[in-house]
XYZ file of C-alpha atoms in Angstrom:
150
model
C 27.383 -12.052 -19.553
C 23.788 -13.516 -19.134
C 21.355 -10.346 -18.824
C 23.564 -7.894 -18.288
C 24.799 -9.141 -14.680
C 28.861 -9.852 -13.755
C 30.727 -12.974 -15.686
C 31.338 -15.756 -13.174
C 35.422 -15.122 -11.978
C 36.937 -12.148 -10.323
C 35.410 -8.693 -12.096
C 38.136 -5.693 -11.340
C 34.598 -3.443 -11.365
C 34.121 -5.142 -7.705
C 37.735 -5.191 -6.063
C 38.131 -7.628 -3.121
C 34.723 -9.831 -4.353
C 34.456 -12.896 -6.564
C 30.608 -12.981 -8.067
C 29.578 -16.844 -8.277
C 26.674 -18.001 -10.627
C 25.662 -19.587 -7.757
C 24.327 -16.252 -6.105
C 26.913 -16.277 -3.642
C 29.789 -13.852 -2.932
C 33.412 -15.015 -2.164
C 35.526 -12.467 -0.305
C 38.683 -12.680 -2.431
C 40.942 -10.534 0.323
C 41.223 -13.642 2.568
C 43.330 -17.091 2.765
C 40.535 -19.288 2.944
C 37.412 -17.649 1.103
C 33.986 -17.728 3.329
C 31.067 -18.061 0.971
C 28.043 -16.164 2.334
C 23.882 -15.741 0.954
C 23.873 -12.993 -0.796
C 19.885 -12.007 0.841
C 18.315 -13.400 4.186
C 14.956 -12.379 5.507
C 15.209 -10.688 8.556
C 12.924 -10.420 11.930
C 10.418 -8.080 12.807
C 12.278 -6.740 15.513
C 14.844 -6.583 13.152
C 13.290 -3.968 10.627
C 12.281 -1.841 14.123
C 15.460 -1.914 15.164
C 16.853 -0.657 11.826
C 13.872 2.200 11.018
C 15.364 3.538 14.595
C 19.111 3.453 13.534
C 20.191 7.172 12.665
C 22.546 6.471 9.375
C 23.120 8.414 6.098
C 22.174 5.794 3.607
C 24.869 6.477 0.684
C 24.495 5.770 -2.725
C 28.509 5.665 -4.314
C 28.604 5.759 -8.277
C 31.119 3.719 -9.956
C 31.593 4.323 -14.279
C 34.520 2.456 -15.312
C 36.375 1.815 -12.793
C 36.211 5.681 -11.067
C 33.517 6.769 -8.398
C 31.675 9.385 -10.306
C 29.747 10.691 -7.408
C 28.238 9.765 -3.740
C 24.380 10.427 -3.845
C 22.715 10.544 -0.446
C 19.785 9.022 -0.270
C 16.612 11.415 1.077
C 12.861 11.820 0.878
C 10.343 9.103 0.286
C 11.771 7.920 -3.535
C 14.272 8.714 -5.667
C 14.170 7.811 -9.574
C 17.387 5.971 -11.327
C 18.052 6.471 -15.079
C 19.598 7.827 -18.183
C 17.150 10.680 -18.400
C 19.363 13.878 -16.628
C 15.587 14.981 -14.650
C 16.459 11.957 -12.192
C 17.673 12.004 -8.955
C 20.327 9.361 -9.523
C 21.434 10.116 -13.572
C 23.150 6.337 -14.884
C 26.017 7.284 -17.697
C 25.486 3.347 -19.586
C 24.222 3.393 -22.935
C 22.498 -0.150 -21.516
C 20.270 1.575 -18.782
C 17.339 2.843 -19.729
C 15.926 6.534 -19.128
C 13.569 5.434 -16.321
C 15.762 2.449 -15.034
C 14.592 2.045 -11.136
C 12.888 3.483 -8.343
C 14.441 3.556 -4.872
C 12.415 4.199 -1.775
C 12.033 3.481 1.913
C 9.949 0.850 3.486
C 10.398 -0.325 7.091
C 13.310 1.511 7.849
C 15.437 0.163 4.803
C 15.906 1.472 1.058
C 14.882 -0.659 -1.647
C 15.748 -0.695 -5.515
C 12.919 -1.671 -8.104
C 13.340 -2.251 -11.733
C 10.823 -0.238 -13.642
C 10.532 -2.696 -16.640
C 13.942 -2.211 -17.839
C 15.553 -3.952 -20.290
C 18.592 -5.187 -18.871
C 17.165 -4.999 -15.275
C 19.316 -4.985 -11.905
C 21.595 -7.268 -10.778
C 22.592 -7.141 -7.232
C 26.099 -9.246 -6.766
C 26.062 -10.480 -9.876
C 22.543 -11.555 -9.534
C 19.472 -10.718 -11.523
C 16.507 -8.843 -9.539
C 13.670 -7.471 -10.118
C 13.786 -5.359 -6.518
C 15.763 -5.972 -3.542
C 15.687 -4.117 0.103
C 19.259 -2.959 0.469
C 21.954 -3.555 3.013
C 25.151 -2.247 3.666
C 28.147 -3.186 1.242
C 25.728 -4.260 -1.597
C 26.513 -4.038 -5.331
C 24.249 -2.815 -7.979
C 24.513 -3.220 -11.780
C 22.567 -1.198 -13.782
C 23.900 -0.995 -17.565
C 27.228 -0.535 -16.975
C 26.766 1.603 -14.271
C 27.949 0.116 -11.150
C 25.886 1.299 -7.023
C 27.311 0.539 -3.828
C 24.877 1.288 -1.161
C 26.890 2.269 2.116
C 25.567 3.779 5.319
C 27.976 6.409 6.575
């Protein structure tokens, strides 16, 4: 696995989505696969529209296979890591104590890497911060986000 992020192939961690070195996702529940970017800049009227939207942003915790817990995300920032003062507590031996920093900014959440040392990878991708949208994958360690809105 280069830096920490999914092999190339199917990965049973992410049911229904083959990760592509390419940084591009493959739906794997469909006859004929559609490839699509895994990030795409978005409008200003865009981001308005989306600060106005009224969802629950959901963070769902995946350790091994088994959800460990949903974590709604509230306030301004939240803190990711090993150490158990955080909002978001990783169980991975591989994240650090003081992995990433999530926080709001034009309507959206967005995940930064705090000088980690296996960093994030978002699809299988490495990142150093990424604003979030719905149905993405996180890798942090072994630990394994989905960021939802409910």
């Amino acid at each position: 696995m280069a830096h920490g992020c999914f092999e190339e192939g199917r990965d049973d961690r992410l049911p229904g989505i083959a990760v592509q070195a390419s940084g591009e996702q493959t739906s794997t529940n469909s006859a004929s696969p559609v490839r699509q970017p895994l990030l795409s800049r978005h409008s200003e009227a865009w981001w308005r529209r989306a600060a106005r939207r009224q969802h629950e942003a959901v963070m769902v915790h995946l350790f091994g296979g088994t959800v460990i817990a949903e974590h709604p995300l509230r306030g301004k920032v939240m803190l990711v890591g090993r150490d158990p003062g955080k909002a978001l507590v990783l169980l991975s031996s591989r994240a650090s104590r003081h992995h990433a920093r999530l926080f709001q900014h034009r309507g959206a959440w967005v995940m930064v890497d705090t000088g980690s040392r296996h960093g994030i990878c978002l699809n299988g991708v490495q990142v150093h911060s990424v604003s979030l949208r719905e149905g993405d994958f996180l890798q942090l360690g072994d630990d394994i986000l989905t960021y939802t809105l409910r």
